[in-house]
Amino acid sequence: MKTCLFDIDGTLIQTGGAGQVAFAQTFADLFGVDEITKEVSFSGRSDRAIALDLMRSHGIEVNESNWHVFRNGYAERLPAALEECVGRVLPGVESLLDTLRQRGDVLIGLLTGNLEQTAELKLGYYGLWDHFPFGGFGDNCTERNDIAAIAVEHAVRLHGEPGAKDAHTVVVIGDTMHDVTCAHSVGAKAVAVPTGGQSADELARSNPDLLVDTLEQSDELLAWFDN
Ligand SMILES: [Mg+2]
């Protein structure tokens, strides 16, 4: 059995910055921050890590109460931001997901820093949510490696055979070095695709097991996958 875990932003979809717009609106409306600092990186990180860093940068107390205020406010504002920003499903994604589903020997899941609720909002908006019966999300983790471990545990549970972990091939597909690093941290293979935050050269330096230009290269990806 094989498992394919997909990152969302820059890998499956581009939202045209909807996430950052909703983050900024949430910090403005609920914490009085006129403009969020550009010094906190969004790329390839968990929503929890980004939100807590922004709180620290803007002198907002980091505690569970403020985290809940943020996450509810962000989820409320994201649908309008998705409408407002021009985004798209990235090339080759729908066809690759259909092909993987038709094979019947691949579990398809998510490995994302998004909250589960906002992952559903984003992928639902672009008609992709139903492809993903499980995943690891950024609700409770600041470290992407921990999210990867949760996603892999979930896959092994779904696969359901004792000892499945050893016989299980897990592939993580993502657009940043963080995706590559977290894949390797759990013994998974990493496919990097430069359709989001980082260039092919930058991604190559993180030593992915396979680097493709876009997910339209599904023949190459599947041939490698079966090897
Ligand atoms: Mg990404």
Coordinates of N, CA and C in Angstrom, one line a residue, residues 21-201:
V21 N -4.7 37.6 3.4 CA -5.7 38.6 3.5 C -6.6 38.4 4.7
A22 N -7.0 37.1 4.9 CA -7.9 36.8 6.1 C -7.1 36.9 7.4
F23 N -5.8 36.5 7.3 CA -5.0 36.7 8.5 C -4.9 38.2 8.9
A24 N -4.6 39.0 7.9 CA -4.5 40.5 8.2 C -5.8 41.0 8.7
Q25 N -6.9 40.6 8.1 CA -8.2 41.2 8.5 C -8.5 40.7 10.0
T26 N -8.2 39.5 10.3 CA -8.4 39.0 11.6 C -7.6 39.8 12.7
F27 N -6.3 40.0 12.3 CA -5.5 40.7 13.3 C -5.9 42.2 13.4
A28 N -6.4 42.7 12.3 CA -6.9 44.1 12.3 C -8.2 44.2 13.2
D29 N -9.2 43.3 12.9 CA -10.5 43.4 13.5 C -10.5 43.0 15.0
L30 N -9.7 42.0 15.3 CA -9.8 41.4 16.6 C -8.7 41.8 17.6
F31 N -7.5 42.2 17.0 CA -6.4 42.6 17.8 C -5.9 44.0 17.6
G32 N -6.6 44.7 16.7 CA -6.2 46.1 16.5 C -4.9 46.4 15.8
V33 N -4.4 45.4 15.0 CA -3.1 45.5 14.3 C -3.4 46.1 12.9
D34 N -3.0 47.3 12.6 CA -3.4 47.9 11.4 C -2.8 47.2 10.2
E35 N -1.5 46.8 10.3 CA -0.8 46.1 9.2 C 0.1 45.0 9.8
I36 N -0.1 43.8 9.4 CA 0.8 42.8 10.0 C 2.2 42.9 9.4
T37 N 3.1 42.6 10.2 CA 4.5 42.7 9.8 C 4.9 41.7 8.7
K38 N 5.7 42.1 7.8 CA 6.2 41.2 6.7 C 7.3 40.3 7.2
E39 N 7.7 40.5 8.4 CA 8.9 39.8 8.9 C 8.6 38.3 9.3
V40 N 7.3 38.0 9.4 CA 6.9 36.7 9.7 C 6.6 35.9 8.4
S41 N 7.3 34.8 8.2 CA 7.1 34.1 7.0 C 5.9 33.2 7.0
F42 N 5.1 33.1 5.9 CA 4.0 32.3 5.8 C 4.3 31.0 5.1
S43 N 5.3 31.0 4.3 CA 5.5 29.9 3.3 C 5.9 28.6 4.0
G44 N 5.0 27.6 3.8 CA 5.3 26.2 4.2 C 5.3 26.0 5.7
R45 N 4.6 27.0 6.5 CA 4.6 26.9 7.9 C 3.1 26.6 8.4
S46 N 3.0 26.2 9.6 CA 1.7 25.9 10.1 C 1.0 27.2 10.5
D47 N -0.3 27.2 10.3 CA -1.1 28.4 10.7 C -0.9 28.8 12.1
R48 N -0.8 27.8 13.0 CA -0.6 28.1 14.4 C 0.8 28.8 14.6
A49 N 1.8 28.3 14.0 CA 3.1 28.9 14.1 C 3.1 30.3 13.6
I50 N 2.5 30.6 12.5 CA 2.4 31.9 11.9 C 1.7 32.9 12.8
A51 N 0.5 32.4 13.3 CA -0.4 33.3 14.1 C 0.4 33.6 15.4
L52 N 1.0 32.6 16.0 CA 1.7 32.9 17.3 C 2.9 33.8 17.1
D53 N 3.6 33.6 16.0 CA 4.7 34.6 15.7 C 4.2 36.0 15.5
L54 N 3.1 36.1 14.8 CA 2.5 37.5 14.6 C 2.1 38.1 15.9
M55 N 1.5 37.3 16.8 CA 1.1 37.8 18.1 C 2.4 38.3 18.8
R56 N 3.4 37.5 18.9 CA 4.7 38.0 19.5 C 5.2 39.3 18.9
S57 N 5.2 39.3 17.6 CA 5.7 40.5 16.9 C 4.9 41.8 17.2
H58 N 3.6 41.6 17.4 CA 2.8 42.8 17.6 C 2.4 43.0 19.1
G59 N 3.1 42.3 20.0 CA 2.9 42.5 21.4 C 1.6 42.0 22.0
I60 N 1.1 41.0 21.3 CA -0.2 40.4 21.8 C 0.2 39.2 22.6
E61 N -0.5 39.0 23.7 CA -0.1 37.9 24.6 C -0.4 36.6 23.9
V62 N 0.6 35.7 23.9 CA 0.4 34.4 23.3 C -0.2 33.4 24.4
N63 N -1.4 33.1 24.2 CA -2.0 32.1 25.1 C -3.2 31.4 24.4
E64 N -3.7 30.4 25.0 CA -4.7 29.6 24.3 C -6.0 30.4 23.9
S65 N -6.3 31.3 24.8 CA -7.5 32.2 24.6 C -7.3 33.0 23.3
N66 N -6.2 33.7 23.2 CA -6.0 34.5 22.0 C -5.9 33.6 20.7
W67 N -5.3 32.4 20.9 CA -5.2 31.5 19.8 C -6.7 31.1 19.3
H68 N -7.6 30.9 20.2 CA -8.9 30.5 19.9 C -9.7 31.7 19.2
V69 N -9.4 32.9 19.8 CA -10.0 34.1 19.2 C -9.5 34.2 17.7
F70 N -8.2 34.0 17.5 CA -7.6 34.1 16.2 C -8.3 33.0 15.2
R71 N -8.2 31.8 15.7 CA -8.6 30.7 14.7 C -10.1 30.8 14.3
N72 N -11.0 31.2 15.3 CA -12.4 31.4 14.9 C -12.6 32.6 14.0
G73 N -11.8 33.7 14.3 CA -11.9 34.9 13.5 C -11.4 34.6 12.1
Y74 N -10.3 33.9 12.0 CA -9.7 33.6 10.7 C -10.7 32.7 9.8
A75 N -11.2 31.7 10.5 CA -12.1 30.8 9.7 C -13.4 31.6 9.2
E76 N -13.8 32.6 10.0 CA -15.0 33.4 9.6 C -14.7 34.3 8.4
R77 N -13.4 34.8 8.4 CA -13.1 35.8 7.3 C -12.6 35.1 6.0
L78 N -12.1 33.9 6.1 CA -11.5 33.2 5.0 C -12.5 33.1 3.7
P79 N -13.7 32.7 3.9 CA -14.6 32.5 2.7 C -14.7 33.8 1.9
A80 N -14.8 35.0 2.5 CA -14.9 36.2 1.7 C -13.6 36.5 1.1
A81 N -12.5 36.2 1.7 CA -11.2 36.4 1.1 C -11.0 35.5 -0.1
L82 N -11.5 34.3 0.0 CA -11.4 33.4 -1.2 C -12.1 33.9 -2.4
E83 N -13.3 34.5 -2.1 CA -14.1 35.1 -3.2 C -13.4 36.3 -3.8
E84 N -12.7 37.1 -2.9 CA -12.1 38.4 -3.3 C -10.9 38.2 -4.1
C85 N -10.1 37.2 -3.7 CA -8.8 37.0 -4.4 C -8.9 36.0 -5.5
V86 N -8.1 36.3 -6.6 CA -8.2 35.4 -7.7 C -7.1 34.3 -7.6
G87 N -7.7 33.1 -7.5 CA -6.8 31.9 -7.3 C -7.1 30.9 -8.4
R88 N -6.5 29.7 -8.2 CA -6.7 28.6 -9.2 C -6.3 27.3 -8.7
V89 N -6.8 26.2 -9.3 CA -6.3 24.9 -9.1 C -5.0 24.8 -9.9
L90 N -3.9 24.3 -9.4 CA -2.7 24.2 -10.1 C -2.7 23.2 -11.2
P91 N -1.9 23.4 -12.3 CA -1.9 22.5 -13.4 C -1.7 21.0 -13.1
G92 N -2.5 20.1 -13.6 CA -2.3 18.7 -13.5 C -2.8 18.1 -12.2
V93 N -3.3 18.9 -11.3 CA -3.8 18.4 -10.0 C -5.0 17.5 -10.1
E94 N -6.0 18.0 -10.8 CA -7.3 17.2 -10.8 C -7.0 15.9 -11.5
S95 N -6.3 15.9 -12.6 CA -6.0 14.7 -13.3 C -5.2 13.7 -12.5
L96 N -4.2 14.2 -11.8 CA -3.3 13.3 -10.9 C -4.2 12.7 -9.8
L97 N -5.0 13.5 -9.2 CA -5.9 13.0 -8.1 C -6.8 11.9 -8.6
D98 N -7.4 12.1 -9.8 CA -8.3 11.1 -10.4 C -7.5 9.8 -10.7
T99 N -6.3 10.0 -11.3 CA -5.5 8.8 -11.6 C -5.2 8.0 -10.3
L100 N -4.8 8.7 -9.3 CA -4.4 8.0 -8.0 C -5.6 7.3 -7.4
R101 N -6.8 8.0 -7.5 CA -8.0 7.4 -6.9 C -8.3 6.1 -7.7
Q102 N -8.2 6.2 -9.0 CA -8.6 5.0 -9.8 C -7.7 3.8 -9.6
R103 N -6.5 4.0 -9.2 CA -5.6 2.9 -9.0 C -6.0 2.0 -7.9
G104 N -6.6 2.5 -6.9 CA -7.2 1.7 -5.8 C -6.1 1.2 -4.8
D105 N -4.8 1.5 -5.0 CA -3.8 1.1 -4.1 C -3.1 2.2 -3.4
V106 N -3.7 3.4 -3.5 CA -3.1 4.6 -2.9 C -4.0 5.3 -2.0
L107 N -3.6 5.5 -0.8 CA -4.4 6.4 0.1 C -4.0 7.8 -0.2
I108 N -5.0 8.7 -0.3 CA -4.7 10.1 -0.6 C -5.1 10.9 0.6
G109 N -4.1 11.7 1.1 CA -4.4 12.5 2.3 C -3.7 13.9 2.1
L110 N -3.8 14.7 3.2 CA -3.2 16.0 3.3 C -2.1 16.1 4.3
L111 N -1.2 16.9 4.0 CA -0.2 17.2 5.1 C 0.0 18.7 4.9
T112 N -0.6 19.4 5.8 CA -0.7 20.9 5.6 C -0.6 21.6 6.9
G113 N -0.1 22.8 6.8 CA -0.1 23.7 8.0 C -1.4 24.4 8.2
N114 N -2.3 24.3 7.3 CA -3.7 24.9 7.4 C -4.4 24.2 8.6
L115 N -5.3 24.9 9.2 CA -6.3 24.3 10.2 C -7.1 23.4 9.4
E116 N -7.7 22.3 10.0 CA -8.6 21.4 9.3 C -9.7 22.2 8.7
Q117 N -10.3 23.1 9.5 CA -11.5 23.8 9.0 C -11.2 24.7 7.8
T118 N -10.0 25.3 7.8 CA -9.7 26.3 6.7 C -9.1 25.5 5.5
A119 N -8.6 24.3 5.8 CA -8.2 23.4 4.6 C -9.5 23.1 3.9
E120 N -10.5 22.7 4.6 CA -11.8 22.4 4.0 C -12.4 23.6 3.3
L121 N -12.3 24.8 3.9 CA -12.8 26.0 3.2 C -12.1 26.2 1.9
K122 N -10.7 26.1 1.9 CA -10.0 26.4 0.7 C -10.2 25.3 -0.3
L123 N -10.1 24.1 0.0 CA -10.2 23.0 -1.0 C -11.7 22.9 -1.4
G124 N -12.6 23.1 -0.5 CA -14.0 23.1 -0.9 C -14.3 24.2 -1.9
Y125 N -13.8 25.3 -1.7 CA -14.0 26.4 -2.6 C -13.5 26.1 -4.1
Y126 N -12.4 25.3 -4.1 CA -11.9 24.9 -5.4 C -12.3 23.5 -5.9
G127 N -13.3 22.9 -5.1 CA -13.9 21.6 -5.6 C -13.0 20.4 -5.4
L128 N -12.0 20.5 -4.4 CA -11.1 19.4 -4.3 C -11.2 18.6 -2.9
W129 N -12.0 19.2 -2.0 CA -12.0 18.6 -0.6 C -12.3 17.1 -0.6
D130 N -13.3 16.7 -1.4 CA -13.7 15.3 -1.4 C -12.7 14.3 -1.7
H131 N -11.6 14.7 -2.3 CA -10.5 13.8 -2.6 C -9.7 13.3 -1.4
F132 N -9.9 14.0 -0.2 CA -9.0 13.8 0.9 C -9.7 13.3 2.1
P133 N -9.8 12.0 2.4 CA -10.5 11.5 3.5 C -9.8 11.7 4.8
F134 N -8.5 12.1 4.8 CA -7.8 12.2 6.1 C -6.6 13.2 5.9
G135 N -5.9 13.5 7.0 CA -4.7 14.3 6.8 C -4.1 14.7 8.2
G136 N -3.0 15.4 8.1 CA -2.4 16.1 9.3 C -2.6 17.5 9.0
F137 N -3.0 18.3 10.1 CA -3.3 19.7 9.9 C -2.6 20.5 11.0
G138 N -2.7 21.8 10.8 CA -1.9 22.7 11.6 C -2.6 23.2 12.9
D139 N -3.7 22.5 13.3 CA -4.5 23.0 14.4 C -3.7 23.1 15.7
N140 N -3.0 22.0 16.0 CA -2.4 21.9 17.3 C -0.9 21.9 17.3
C141 N -0.3 21.9 16.1 CA 1.2 21.8 16.0 C 1.8 23.1 15.5
T142 N 2.9 23.5 16.0 CA 3.6 24.6 15.3 C 4.7 24.0 14.4
E143 N 5.1 22.8 14.6 CA 6.2 22.2 13.8 C 5.6 21.3 12.7
R144 N 6.1 21.5 11.5 CA 5.6 20.7 10.4 C 5.9 19.2 10.5
N145 N 7.1 19.0 11.1 CA 7.5 17.6 11.3 C 6.4 16.8 12.2
D146 N 5.9 17.5 13.2 CA 4.9 16.9 14.0 C 3.6 16.6 13.2
I147 N 3.3 17.5 12.3 CA 2.1 17.3 11.5 C 2.3 16.1 10.6
A148 N 3.5 16.0 10.1 CA 3.8 14.8 9.2 C 3.7 13.5 10.0
A149 N 4.1 13.5 11.2 CA 4.0 12.3 12.0 C 2.5 11.9 12.2
I150 N 1.7 12.9 12.5 CA 0.3 12.7 12.7 C -0.4 12.1 11.4
A151 N 0.0 12.7 10.3 CA -0.6 12.3 9.0 C -0.2 10.8 8.7
V152 N 1.1 10.5 9.0 CA 1.5 9.1 8.7 C 0.8 8.1 9.6
E153 N 0.7 8.5 10.9 CA 0.0 7.6 11.9 C -1.4 7.3 11.4
H154 N -2.0 8.4 10.9 CA -3.4 8.3 10.5 C -3.5 7.3 9.3
A155 N -2.5 7.5 8.4 CA -2.5 6.6 7.2 C -2.3 5.1 7.6
V156 N -1.4 4.9 8.5 CA -1.2 3.5 8.9 C -2.4 2.9 9.6
R157 N -3.1 3.8 10.4 CA -4.4 3.3 11.0 C -5.4 3.0 9.9
L158 N -5.5 3.8 8.9 CA -6.5 3.6 7.9 C -6.2 2.3 7.1
H159 N -4.9 2.1 6.9 CA -4.4 1.0 6.1 C -4.8 -0.3 6.9
G160 N -4.6 -0.2 8.2 CA -5.2 -1.2 9.1 C -4.5 -2.5 9.3
E161 N -3.3 -2.7 8.8 CA -2.7 -4.0 9.0 C -1.6 -3.9 10.0
P162 N -1.4 -4.9 10.8 CA -0.3 -4.9 11.8 C 1.0 -4.8 11.0
G163 N 2.0 -4.1 11.4 CA 3.2 -4.0 10.7 C 3.2 -3.2 9.5
A164 N 2.0 -2.6 9.2 CA 1.9 -1.8 8.0 C 2.9 -0.7 7.8
K165 N 3.3 -0.2 8.9 CA 4.2 1.0 8.9 C 5.5 0.6 8.1
D166 N 6.0 -0.6 8.3 CA 7.2 -1.0 7.6 C 7.1 -1.2 6.1
A167 N 5.9 -1.7 5.8 CA 5.7 -2.0 4.4 C 5.0 -0.8 3.6
H168 N 4.9 0.3 4.3 CA 4.1 1.4 3.8 C 5.0 2.4 3.1
T169 N 4.7 2.7 1.9 CA 5.5 3.8 1.2 C 4.7 5.1 1.3
V170 N 5.3 6.0 1.9 CA 4.6 7.3 2.0 C 5.4 8.4 1.2
V171 N 4.6 9.1 0.4 CA 5.2 10.2 -0.4 C 4.5 11.5 0.0
V172 N 5.3 12.5 0.2 CA 4.8 13.8 0.5 C 5.1 14.7 -0.7
I173 N 4.0 15.4 -1.2 CA 4.2 16.3 -2.3 C 4.0 17.7 -1.9
G174 N 5.0 18.6 -2.1 CA 4.9 19.9 -1.6 C 5.7 20.9 -2.4
D175 N 5.5 22.2 -2.1 CA 6.2 23.3 -2.9 C 7.3 24.0 -2.1
T176 N 7.6 23.6 -0.9 CA 8.7 24.3 -0.2 C 9.6 23.3 0.5
M177 N 10.8 23.8 0.9 CA 11.8 23.0 1.5 C 11.2 22.4 2.8
H178 N 10.3 23.1 3.4 CA 9.7 22.6 4.7 C 8.9 21.2 4.4
D179 N 8.3 21.1 3.2 CA 7.6 19.9 2.9 C 8.6 18.8 2.7
V180 N 9.8 19.1 2.1 CA 10.8 18.1 1.9 C 11.4 17.6 3.2
T181 N 11.7 18.6 4.1 CA 12.3 18.3 5.3 C 11.4 17.4 6.2
C182 N 10.1 17.8 6.2 CA 9.2 17.1 7.1 C 8.9 15.7 6.6
A183 N 8.9 15.5 5.3 CA 8.8 14.2 4.7 C 9.9 13.3 5.2
H184 N 11.1 13.8 5.0 CA 12.3 13.0 5.4 C 12.3 12.7 6.9
S185 N 11.8 13.7 7.7 CA 11.8 13.5 9.2 C 10.9 12.3 9.6
V186 N 10.0 11.9 8.8 CA 9.2 10.7 9.1 C 9.5 9.5 8.2
G187 N 10.6 9.6 7.5 CA 11.0 8.4 6.7 C 10.2 8.3 5.4
A188 N 9.5 9.4 5.0 CA 8.8 9.4 3.8 C 9.6 10.0 2.6
K189 N 9.2 9.7 1.4 CA 9.8 10.3 0.2 C 9.2 11.6 0.0
A190 N 10.0 12.5 -0.7 CA 9.5 13.9 -0.9 C 9.5 14.2 -2.4
V191 N 8.4 14.6 -2.9 CA 8.3 15.2 -4.3 C 8.2 16.7 -4.1
A192 N 9.0 17.4 -4.8 CA 9.0 18.9 -4.7 C 8.5 19.4 -6.1
V193 N 7.6 20.4 -6.0 CA 7.1 21.0 -7.2 C 7.1 22.6 -7.1
P194 N 7.8 23.3 -7.9 CA 8.0 24.7 -7.7 C 6.9 25.6 -8.2
T195 N 5.6 25.3 -7.8 CA 4.5 26.0 -8.3 C 4.0 27.0 -7.2
G196 N 4.8 27.1 -6.1 CA 4.3 28.0 -5.0 C 5.4 28.9 -4.6
G197 N 5.9 28.7 -3.4 CA 6.8 29.6 -2.7 C 8.2 29.6 -3.2
Q198 N 8.7 28.5 -3.7 CA 10.2 28.5 -4.0 C 10.5 28.0 -5.4
S199 N 11.7 28.4 -5.9 CA 12.1 28.1 -7.2 C 12.6 26.6 -7.2
A200 N 12.7 26.1 -8.5 CA 13.2 24.8 -8.6 C 14.7 24.6 -8.0
D201 N 15.5 25.7 -8.3 CA 16.9 25.6 -7.7 C 16.9 25.6 -6.2

